Coordinates of C-alpha atoms in Angstrom, one line a residue:
M1 CA 200.3 -27.2 -45.7
R2 CA 201.6 -25.2 -48.6
I3 CA 205.0 -23.7 -48.6
G4 CA 205.5 -20.7 -50.9
I5 CA 208.9 -19.6 -52.3
P6 CA 208.6 -16.0 -53.7
A7 CA 211.2 -14.3 -55.9
E8 CA 213.4 -11.9 -53.9
T9 CA 212.7 -8.3 -54.7
H10 CA 215.7 -6.5 -53.1
A11 CA 218.0 -5.0 -55.7
G12 CA 220.9 -7.3 -56.5
E13 CA 219.6 -10.2 -54.5
K14 CA 220.1 -13.4 -56.5
R15 CA 219.6 -16.0 -53.7
V16 CA 216.4 -18.1 -53.4
A17 CA 215.0 -19.6 -50.2
T18 CA 215.0 -23.2 -51.4
V19 CA 216.5 -25.3 -54.1
P20 CA 215.2 -28.3 -56.1
E21 CA 217.1 -30.8 -54.0
I22 CA 215.4 -29.5 -50.9
V23 CA 212.0 -29.4 -52.6
E24 CA 212.0 -33.1 -52.9
K25 CA 212.7 -33.5 -49.2
L26 CA 210.0 -31.0 -48.2
I27 CA 207.5 -33.0 -50.3
K28 CA 208.5 -36.2 -48.5
Q29 CA 207.7 -34.5 -45.2
G30 CA 204.1 -34.0 -46.4
F31 CA 204.2 -30.4 -47.7
N32 CA 203.1 -28.9 -51.0
V33 CA 205.7 -26.5 -52.5
A34 CA 204.9 -23.6 -54.8
V35 CA 207.7 -21.5 -56.4
E36 CA 207.2 -18.2 -58.1
S37 CA 208.3 -18.4 -61.7
G38 CA 211.9 -17.1 -62.1
A39 CA 212.6 -17.2 -58.3
G40 CA 215.7 -19.3 -58.9
D41 CA 217.0 -17.8 -62.1
G42 CA 219.7 -15.7 -60.3
A43 CA 221.1 -18.8 -58.6
N44 CA 220.9 -20.9 -61.8
F45 CA 217.9 -23.0 -60.8
S46 CA 215.4 -23.1 -63.6
D47 CA 211.6 -23.4 -63.3
E48 CA 211.9 -26.7 -65.0
A49 CA 214.3 -28.0 -62.3
Y50 CA 211.8 -27.1 -59.6
R51 CA 208.9 -28.6 -61.6
T52 CA 210.9 -31.9 -62.0
A53 CA 211.5 -31.9 -58.2
G54 CA 207.7 -31.8 -57.7
A55 CA 207.1 -28.1 -57.0
E56 CA 204.2 -26.1 -58.5
I57 CA 205.4 -23.1 -60.6
V58 CA 203.2 -20.0 -59.9
N59 CA 203.3 -16.9 -62.2
D60 CA 201.3 -14.6 -60.0
K61 CA 203.2 -13.2 -57.0
A62 CA 200.0 -12.1 -55.3
A63 CA 198.4 -15.5 -55.7
L64 CA 201.6 -17.2 -54.2
W65 CA 201.4 -15.0 -51.1
A66 CA 197.7 -15.3 -50.7
E67 CA 197.5 -19.1 -51.1
S68 CA 200.6 -20.1 -49.1
D69 CA 200.3 -21.2 -45.4
I70 CA 204.1 -20.9 -45.0
V71 CA 206.5 -18.6 -46.8
F72 CA 210.3 -19.1 -47.0
K73 CA 212.2 -15.9 -47.7
V74 CA 215.9 -14.8 -47.7
T75 CA 215.7 -11.0 -47.2
V76 CA 213.5 -8.9 -45.0
P77 CA 210.0 -8.6 -46.6
T78 CA 209.0 -5.2 -48.0
S79 CA 205.8 -3.3 -47.1
S80 CA 204.3 -4.3 -50.5
E81 CA 205.0 -8.0 -49.7
V82 CA 203.4 -7.7 -46.3
N83 CA 200.3 -6.3 -47.9
L84 CA 200.1 -9.4 -50.1
M85 CA 200.3 -11.8 -47.1
R86 CA 197.2 -13.7 -46.0
V87 CA 196.1 -13.4 -42.4
G88 CA 197.6 -15.9 -40.1
I89 CA 200.5 -16.8 -42.4
T90 CA 203.8 -18.3 -41.1
L91 CA 206.9 -16.4 -42.3
I92 CA 210.4 -17.9 -42.0
G93 CA 213.5 -15.9 -43.0
F94 CA 215.8 -13.1 -42.0
I95 CA 213.8 -10.4 -40.1
W96 CA 216.3 -8.5 -37.9
P97 CA 213.6 -7.5 -35.4
A98 CA 215.8 -5.0 -33.5
Q99 CA 216.4 -3.0 -36.7
N100 CA 212.9 -3.2 -38.1
P101 CA 210.3 -2.3 -35.4
E102 CA 207.8 -0.9 -38.0
L103 CA 208.0 -4.2 -39.9
M104 CA 207.3 -6.1 -36.7
Q105 CA 204.1 -4.1 -36.2
Q106 CA 203.0 -4.7 -39.8
L107 CA 203.5 -8.4 -39.4
A108 CA 201.7 -8.5 -36.1
A109 CA 198.7 -6.7 -37.7
K110 CA 198.5 -9.6 -40.1
K111 CA 198.2 -12.1 -37.2
A112 CA 201.3 -13.7 -38.6
T113 CA 203.6 -16.2 -36.9
V114 CA 207.2 -15.1 -37.8
L115 CA 210.3 -17.2 -37.2
A116 CA 213.4 -15.0 -37.6
I117 CA 216.3 -17.2 -38.6
D118 CA 218.7 -14.5 -37.4
A119 CA 217.3 -14.8 -33.9
L120 CA 218.4 -18.4 -33.5
P121 CA 219.9 -19.1 -30.1
R122 CA 223.3 -20.1 -31.3
Q123 CA 224.6 -21.3 -27.9
L124 CA 222.4 -24.4 -28.3
S125 CA 224.5 -27.1 -29.9
R126 CA 221.5 -28.8 -31.6
A127 CA 220.7 -25.4 -33.3
Q128 CA 223.8 -25.5 -35.3
K129 CA 222.1 -27.3 -38.2
M130 CA 219.7 -24.4 -38.5
D131 CA 222.3 -21.6 -38.2
A132 CA 221.9 -19.7 -41.4
L133 CA 224.0 -16.8 -40.1
T134 CA 227.0 -19.1 -39.9
S135 CA 226.4 -20.7 -43.3
Q136 CA 226.0 -17.4 -45.0
A137 CA 228.9 -15.7 -43.2
G138 CA 231.2 -18.6 -44.3
V139 CA 230.2 -18.0 -48.0
A140 CA 230.8 -14.2 -47.6
G141 CA 234.2 -14.7 -46.0
Y142 CA 235.3 -16.9 -48.9
R143 CA 233.9 -14.5 -51.5
A144 CA 235.7 -11.5 -49.8
V145 CA 239.1 -13.1 -50.5
I146 CA 238.1 -13.8 -54.1
E147 CA 237.1 -10.2 -54.6
A148 CA 240.4 -9.1 -53.1
A149 CA 242.3 -11.4 -55.4
N150 CA 240.3 -10.0 -58.4
V151 CA 241.5 -6.5 -57.9
F152 CA 244.9 -7.1 -56.3
G153 CA 246.8 -7.6 -59.5
R154 CA 249.4 -10.0 -58.2
F155 CA 249.8 -13.6 -57.1
F156 CA 248.8 -14.6 -53.6
N157 CA 251.4 -17.3 -53.3
G158 CA 255.1 -16.7 -53.6
Q159 CA 256.8 -18.0 -56.7
I160 CA 260.3 -18.3 -58.1
T161 CA 260.3 -18.0 -61.9
A162 CA 262.8 -17.4 -64.6
A163 CA 261.7 -13.8 -64.7
G164 CA 262.4 -13.3 -61.0
K165 CA 261.1 -14.0 -57.5
V166 CA 257.5 -13.1 -56.6
P167 CA 256.9 -12.6 -52.8
P168 CA 253.7 -13.9 -51.3
A169 CA 250.9 -11.5 -50.6
K170 CA 250.4 -10.4 -47.0
V171 CA 246.7 -10.5 -45.8
F172 CA 245.4 -9.1 -42.6
I173 CA 241.9 -10.2 -41.4
A174 CA 240.2 -8.0 -38.8
G175 CA 237.8 -10.1 -36.9
A176 CA 238.0 -13.9 -36.7
G177 CA 234.4 -14.9 -36.5
V178 CA 232.8 -17.3 -39.0
A179 CA 233.4 -15.0 -41.9
G180 CA 236.9 -14.1 -40.8
L181 CA 237.9 -17.8 -40.3
A182 CA 236.5 -18.6 -43.8
A183 CA 238.6 -15.7 -45.2
I184 CA 241.7 -16.9 -43.3
G185 CA 241.4 -20.5 -44.6
T186 CA 240.8 -19.3 -48.2
A187 CA 243.7 -16.8 -48.2
A188 CA 246.1 -19.3 -46.7
G189 CA 244.9 -21.9 -49.2
L190 CA 245.9 -19.5 -52.0
G191 CA 249.4 -19.3 -50.5
A192 CA 249.3 -15.8 -48.8
V193 CA 250.9 -15.0 -45.6
V194 CA 247.9 -14.5 -43.3
R195 CA 247.5 -12.5 -40.1
A196 CA 244.4 -12.0 -38.1
N197 CA 243.1 -10.3 -35.0
D198 CA 240.0 -10.6 -32.8
T199 CA 238.9 -9.2 -29.5
R200 CA 238.2 -12.8 -28.3
A201 CA 241.5 -14.4 -27.2
E202 CA 240.0 -17.9 -27.5
V203 CA 240.0 -17.8 -31.3
A204 CA 243.8 -17.6 -31.5
D205 CA 244.1 -21.4 -31.8
Q206 CA 241.4 -21.5 -34.5
V207 CA 243.4 -18.9 -36.5
K208 CA 246.6 -20.9 -36.2
S209 CA 244.8 -24.1 -37.2
L210 CA 243.8 -22.5 -40.5
G211 CA 247.3 -21.4 -41.3
G212 CA 247.2 -17.9 -40.0
E213 CA 249.2 -15.9 -37.4
F214 CA 247.2 -14.4 -34.5
V215 CA 248.2 -10.8 -33.9
K216 CA 247.5 -9.9 -30.3
V217 CA 246.6 -6.4 -29.1
E218 CA 248.9 -5.4 -26.3
Y219 CA 246.1 -4.7 -23.8
E220 CA 244.5 -7.2 -21.5
E221 CA 240.7 -7.3 -21.8
E222 CA 238.3 -10.1 -22.5
G223 CA 236.2 -9.5 -25.7
G224 CA 233.8 -12.4 -25.7
G225 CA 230.1 -11.4 -25.8
G226 CA 227.0 -13.6 -25.8
G227 CA 226.0 -15.9 -28.6
G228 CA 229.4 -16.2 -30.1
Y229 CA 229.7 -12.4 -30.8
A230 CA 232.3 -9.9 -29.6
K231 CA 231.4 -7.2 -27.2
V232 CA 232.0 -3.5 -27.2
M233 CA 235.5 -2.9 -25.9
S234 CA 236.9 -0.1 -23.6
E235 CA 238.5 3.0 -24.9
G236 CA 241.9 1.9 -23.7
F237 CA 241.6 -1.4 -25.7
L238 CA 240.4 0.5 -28.8
Q239 CA 243.4 2.8 -28.7
A240 CA 245.8 -0.1 -28.5
Q241 CA 243.9 -1.8 -31.2
R242 CA 244.1 1.2 -33.5
E243 CA 247.9 1.3 -33.0
M244 CA 248.1 -2.3 -34.0
Y245 CA 245.9 -1.8 -37.1
A246 CA 248.0 1.2 -38.1
K247 CA 251.2 -1.0 -38.0
Q248 CA 249.5 -3.8 -40.0
A249 CA 248.2 -1.3 -42.6
R250 CA 251.8 -0.2 -43.4
E251 CA 253.0 -3.8 -43.7
V252 CA 250.3 -5.8 -45.5
D253 CA 248.9 -5.8 -49.0
I254 CA 245.3 -6.7 -48.3
I255 CA 243.0 -6.0 -45.4
I256 CA 239.7 -7.7 -44.9
T257 CA 237.4 -6.4 -42.2
T258 CA 234.5 -8.4 -40.7
A259 CA 233.8 -6.7 -37.4
L260 CA 230.1 -6.4 -36.5
I261 CA 228.1 -6.4 -33.3
P262 CA 224.4 -7.1 -33.7
G263 CA 222.2 -4.1 -33.2
R264 CA 225.0 -1.6 -33.5
P265 CA 226.8 0.4 -36.3
A266 CA 229.9 -1.2 -37.6
P267 CA 233.0 -0.2 -35.5
M268 CA 235.5 2.1 -37.2
L269 CA 238.8 0.2 -37.5
I270 CA 240.6 1.5 -40.5
T271 CA 241.0 5.3 -40.6
A272 CA 241.8 7.5 -43.6
E273 CA 245.3 8.0 -42.3
M274 CA 245.8 4.2 -42.2
V275 CA 244.6 4.0 -45.8
K276 CA 247.1 6.7 -46.9
S277 CA 249.9 4.7 -45.2
M278 CA 249.2 1.6 -47.3
R279 CA 251.3 0.8 -50.4
P280 CA 249.8 1.8 -53.8
G281 CA 247.9 -1.2 -55.3
S282 CA 246.8 -2.5 -51.9
V283 CA 243.2 -3.6 -51.3
I284 CA 240.7 -3.3 -48.5
V285 CA 237.5 -5.5 -48.5
D286 CA 235.0 -4.1 -46.0
M287 CA 232.5 -6.8 -45.2
A288 CA 230.6 -4.5 -42.8
A289 CA 229.9 -1.9 -45.5
E290 CA 226.1 -2.4 -45.2
R291 CA 226.2 -1.3 -41.5
G292 CA 228.4 1.7 -42.1
G293 CA 231.7 0.0 -42.7
N294 CA 234.8 -0.7 -40.7
C295 CA 236.8 1.6 -43.0
E296 CA 236.3 5.4 -42.9
L297 CA 236.5 5.7 -46.7
T298 CA 234.2 2.8 -47.6
E299 CA 231.3 3.5 -49.9
A300 CA 228.5 0.9 -49.6
G301 CA 227.9 -1.2 -52.7
K302 CA 230.9 0.1 -54.6
A303 CA 234.6 -0.5 -55.2
V304 CA 236.4 2.8 -55.1
V305 CA 240.1 3.8 -55.2
K306 CA 241.3 6.2 -52.5
H307 CA 245.0 7.2 -52.1
G308 CA 246.0 4.4 -54.5
V309 CA 244.1 1.8 -52.4
T310 CA 241.1 -0.1 -53.8
I311 CA 238.3 -0.2 -51.2
V312 CA 235.7 -2.9 -51.9
G313 CA 232.4 -2.2 -50.1
Y314 CA 230.1 -4.7 -51.8
T315 CA 227.0 -5.6 -49.8
D316 CA 226.0 -8.6 -51.9
L317 CA 228.9 -11.0 -51.4
N318 CA 226.5 -13.9 -50.8
S319 CA 224.6 -13.1 -54.0
R320 CA 227.9 -13.3 -55.9
L321 CA 227.9 -17.0 -54.9
A322 CA 224.1 -17.3 -55.2
R323 CA 223.9 -21.0 -56.0
Q324 CA 226.1 -22.0 -53.1
S325 CA 224.5 -19.6 -50.7
S326 CA 221.0 -20.7 -51.7
T327 CA 221.8 -24.4 -51.2
L328 CA 223.2 -23.8 -47.7
Y329 CA 220.3 -21.6 -46.7
A330 CA 217.7 -24.0 -48.1
T331 CA 219.3 -26.8 -46.0
N332 CA 219.2 -24.6 -42.9
L333 CA 215.5 -24.0 -43.4
F334 CA 214.8 -27.6 -44.1
R335 CA 216.4 -28.6 -40.8
L336 CA 214.2 -26.0 -39.1
T337 CA 211.2 -27.6 -40.8
E338 CA 212.1 -31.0 -39.5
E339 CA 212.0 -29.5 -36.0
L340 CA 208.6 -27.9 -36.7
C341 CA 207.1 -31.0 -38.3
K342 CA 208.4 -34.0 -36.4
T343 CA 205.3 -36.0 -37.4
K344 CA 206.1 -35.7 -41.1
D345 CA 202.5 -35.0 -42.0
G346 CA 202.9 -31.6 -43.6
V347 CA 201.6 -29.7 -40.5
I348 CA 204.0 -27.5 -38.4
N349 CA 203.9 -27.1 -34.7
V350 CA 205.5 -23.9 -33.3
N351 CA 206.4 -25.3 -29.9
M352 CA 207.1 -22.4 -27.6
E353 CA 208.4 -24.9 -24.9
D354 CA 211.3 -25.7 -27.2
D355 CA 214.2 -23.3 -26.5
A356 CA 215.4 -23.2 -30.1
I357 CA 211.9 -22.6 -31.5
R358 CA 211.1 -20.1 -28.8
G359 CA 214.2 -18.1 -29.6
L360 CA 213.4 -18.1 -33.3
T361 CA 209.8 -17.0 -32.9
V362 CA 209.6 -13.2 -32.8
I363 CA 205.8 -13.1 -33.5
K364 CA 203.2 -15.8 -32.6
D365 CA 199.7 -15.5 -34.0
G366 CA 200.0 -11.7 -34.1
E367 CA 201.6 -11.3 -30.7
I368 CA 205.1 -10.0 -30.6
T369 CA 207.2 -12.4 -28.5
W370 CA 210.6 -10.9 -29.2
P371 CA 213.0 -10.8 -27.4
A372 CA 212.9 -14.3 -26.1
P373 CA 213.8 -14.9 -22.4
A374 CA 217.3 -15.9 -21.7
I375 CA 218.0 -19.6 -22.0
K376 CA 218.8 -21.4 -18.8
M377 CA 221.9 -23.4 -19.7
P378 CA 222.6 -26.5 -17.6
P379 CA 225.3 -25.9 -14.9
P380 CA 228.7 -27.0 -15.9
K381 CA 229.8 -30.4 -14.6
P382 CA 232.0 -30.3 -11.5
A383 CA 235.6 -30.7 -12.4
V384 CA 237.0 -34.1 -11.5
A385 CA 240.0 -33.7 -9.3
A386 CA 243.1 -35.1 -11.1
K387 CA 244.5 -38.2 -9.4
P388 CA 248.0 -37.6 -8.1
A389 CA 250.6 -39.5 -10.1
P390 CA 251.6 -42.7 -8.3
A391 CA 255.0 -42.4 -6.7
A392 CA 257.5 -45.1 -5.8
H393 CA 256.9 -45.9 -2.1
G394 CA 257.4 -48.5 0.4
S395 CA 254.7 -50.2 2.5
S396 CA 254.2 -47.1 4.5
G397 CA 253.1 -45.1 1.5
A398 CA 256.1 -42.7 1.6
P399 CA 258.4 -42.4 -1.4
A400 CA 261.2 -44.8 -1.4
S401 CA 264.4 -43.4 0.0
A402 CA 267.9 -43.7 -1.5
G403 CA 268.8 -46.0 1.5
K404 CA 266.0 -48.4 0.8
T405 CA 266.9 -48.5 -2.9
A406 CA 270.5 -49.3 -2.0
A407 CA 269.4 -52.0 0.4
F408 CA 267.2 -53.6 -2.3
F409 CA 270.1 -53.8 -4.7
A410 CA 272.4 -55.2 -2.0
V411 CA 270.0 -58.0 -1.2
A412 CA 269.5 -58.8 -4.9
A413 CA 273.3 -58.9 -5.4
L414 CA 273.7 -61.3 -2.4
L415 CA 271.0 -63.5 -3.9
F416 CA 272.7 -63.6 -7.2
L417 CA 276.0 -64.5 -5.5
L418 CA 274.4 -67.4 -3.7
I419 CA 272.9 -68.7 -6.9
G420 CA 276.2 -68.4 -8.6
A421 CA 278.0 -70.3 -5.8
Y422 CA 275.7 -73.2 -5.4
A423 CA 273.6 -73.5 -8.7
P424 CA 274.7 -75.9 -11.5
P425 CA 276.8 -74.2 -14.3
A426 CA 274.1 -75.0 -16.9
F427 CA 271.4 -73.2 -14.8
L428 CA 273.6 -70.2 -14.4
G429 CA 274.1 -69.9 -18.1
H430 CA 270.4 -70.2 -18.9
F431 CA 269.5 -67.7 -16.1
T432 CA 272.0 -65.2 -17.6
V433 CA 270.5 -65.6 -21.1
F434 CA 267.0 -65.1 -19.6
V435 CA 267.9 -61.9 -17.8
L436 CA 269.6 -60.5 -20.9
A437 CA 266.7 -61.6 -23.1
C438 CA 264.2 -59.7 -20.8
F439 CA 266.4 -56.6 -21.0
V440 CA 266.9 -56.7 -24.7
G441 CA 263.2 -57.5 -25.4
Y442 CA 262.1 -54.5 -23.2
M443 CA 264.4 -52.1 -25.1
V444 CA 263.4 -53.4 -28.5
V445 CA 259.6 -53.2 -27.8
W446 CA 259.6 -49.7 -26.3
N447 CA 262.1 -48.1 -28.6
V448 CA 260.1 -48.8 -31.8
T449 CA 258.9 -45.4 -33.0
P450 CA 255.1 -45.2 -32.9
A451 CA 255.2 -42.7 -35.7
L452 CA 256.1 -45.5 -38.0
H453 CA 252.9 -47.3 -37.3
T454 CA 250.2 -47.4 -34.6
P455 CA 251.4 -48.0 -30.9
L456 CA 249.5 -51.3 -30.8
M457 CA 251.3 -52.5 -33.9
S458 CA 254.6 -51.2 -32.5
V459 CA 254.3 -53.6 -29.6
T460 CA 253.0 -56.6 -31.5
N461 CA 255.4 -56.3 -34.3
A462 CA 258.3 -55.9 -31.9
I463 CA 257.3 -59.0 -30.0
S464 CA 256.9 -60.9 -33.3
S465 CA 260.4 -59.8 -34.3
I466 CA 261.8 -61.2 -31.1
I467 CA 260.0 -64.5 -31.7
A468 CA 261.3 -64.6 -35.3
I469 CA 264.9 -64.0 -34.2
G470 CA 264.7 -66.7 -31.5
A471 CA 263.2 -69.1 -34.0
L472 CA 265.9 -68.4 -36.6
V473 CA 268.6 -69.2 -33.9
Q474 CA 267.0 -72.6 -33.4
V475 CA 266.9 -73.4 -37.1
S476 CA 270.0 -74.9 -38.5
P477 CA 270.6 -77.0 -41.7
P478 CA 269.3 -80.5 -40.8
M479 CA 271.3 -83.5 -41.9
M480 CA 268.3 -85.8 -41.8
L481 CA 265.0 -85.0 -40.1
D482 CA 264.2 -87.5 -37.3
M483 CA 261.1 -86.6 -35.3
T484 CA 262.2 -89.0 -32.6
R485 CA 265.0 -86.5 -31.6
P486 CA 264.1 -83.5 -29.4
D487 CA 266.2 -81.1 -31.5
D488 CA 264.1 -81.9 -34.6
W489 CA 260.9 -81.1 -32.6
I490 CA 262.4 -77.8 -31.6
R491 CA 263.5 -77.1 -35.2
A492 CA 259.9 -77.9 -36.5
L493 CA 258.3 -75.6 -33.9
A494 CA 260.8 -72.9 -34.8
V495 CA 259.9 -73.1 -38.5
A496 CA 256.2 -72.9 -37.6
G497 CA 256.9 -69.9 -35.4
I498 CA 258.7 -68.1 -38.2
A499 CA 255.8 -68.7 -40.5
L500 CA 253.2 -67.5 -38.0
T501 CA 255.1 -64.4 -36.9
A502 CA 255.8 -63.5 -40.5
V503 CA 252.1 -63.5 -41.2
N504 CA 251.5 -61.3 -38.1
M505 CA 254.3 -58.9 -39.0
F506 CA 253.3 -58.3 -42.6
G507 CA 249.6 -58.2 -41.7
G508 CA 250.3 -55.6 -39.0
F509 CA 252.2 -53.3 -41.4
A510 CA 249.4 -53.8 -44.0
V511 CA 246.7 -52.7 -41.5
T512 CA 248.8 -49.8 -40.4
R513 CA 249.3 -48.6 -43.9
R514 CA 245.6 -48.6 -44.5
M515 CA 245.0 -46.7 -41.3
L516 CA 247.6 -44.0 -42.2
A517 CA 246.0 -43.7 -45.7
M518 CA 242.8 -42.6 -44.0
F519 CA 244.5 -39.4 -42.8
R520 CA 246.2 -38.5 -46.1
K521 CA 244.7 -35.9 -48.4

């Protein structure tokens, strides 16, 4: 089958649906790949690079659509592109079926099979490799911080210079989804003081792990929705949230908003009054500008200055990193192709019994199949009851009482008294050394700090140290070596013990050093 890659026609769109690196992989799967001339120019992929990878370069857009069995696209196809499609074509790309009902009817009239990458059931773990929403959101979150830094006019990280002290920038991220987490990591990496909020309480640990501070709304309500998205919150929660946002607006230098709920207008988070309260020179980057914006003063596609605050409402953040976005998106589509063509013979099979493929397929052979039925997730495994911690007890199973403990020590003391009264003096001296050696050995082994090296090496090196010390005690300057005497045999064994334990000790620390080096940056 032939895969066609047309040039994107939406204004400002620089991404391309596949890249030369992925073209080579598609050809190995048995497909022929045709790329419209100039399709990759915006992402810095030349026609020659595609040609070298094995793709055919087509100059005629109409011919590309008419002669392709499968078409990969980034943005939603326009009406003119639908008119160019051949009957029965397979289209893979962003469709947004809920927002484009007329487009769905036009595609159904072409008897097309349409796989909407935005409809992927993200709750399936094996679908993560195909999740283009995640990969593109990560790029957009990173770029939002770069855009904020471009217009902020100050350092992100704090510095102490001969000209004075520069405080670090304070950044607030509204929404800690994929884009928000990418923004948190980027801002923290640049040295800013980062705060973030999300309606889903479970993301607090993720925020902290990236170097941010989670700002909680003082209102108890769970905000998790289906498919990894947030849900619409109650009015009481929204009021408490607005109060928190108003406080953050007065304190921070940069606000980045990422709040979106699929199929709904972007929620209003930053009001005009909040913008007025911000310090002059502050920045707002509204990543939801295309859906109406999270800021009341946002103008989609523009960067405007209102009340001394720069409000960035760009809707092409991914295109501003077109090469990276295209590479990630092309990889997502290739992973989807692997699922569609498991036989690697260049023929796809849209298996509607596969939960991931069924969720993606919004039209099958001209029949609208969206929305997909809910996926039946396997029931959670029953929790294994934790075993109670073993307690010191006697034969009856009851915890040992203070009386029994006292009786045990009394019997032990009596036994030692009898041994001391009737045992030979040499035995008593050796027995005392044995008991003290056991105690000292125990304390040495278990007081070695595991942070110095792995716990296993802690024990083995401590035991080796005890052996080495004992062997050194047995070694004394010999007058003349005579192997017929027992002392010389002991001395020889001690020397051998020192040599072997030295190898073990130095080898243990060498292995530990290599293991620790694996976790260093």
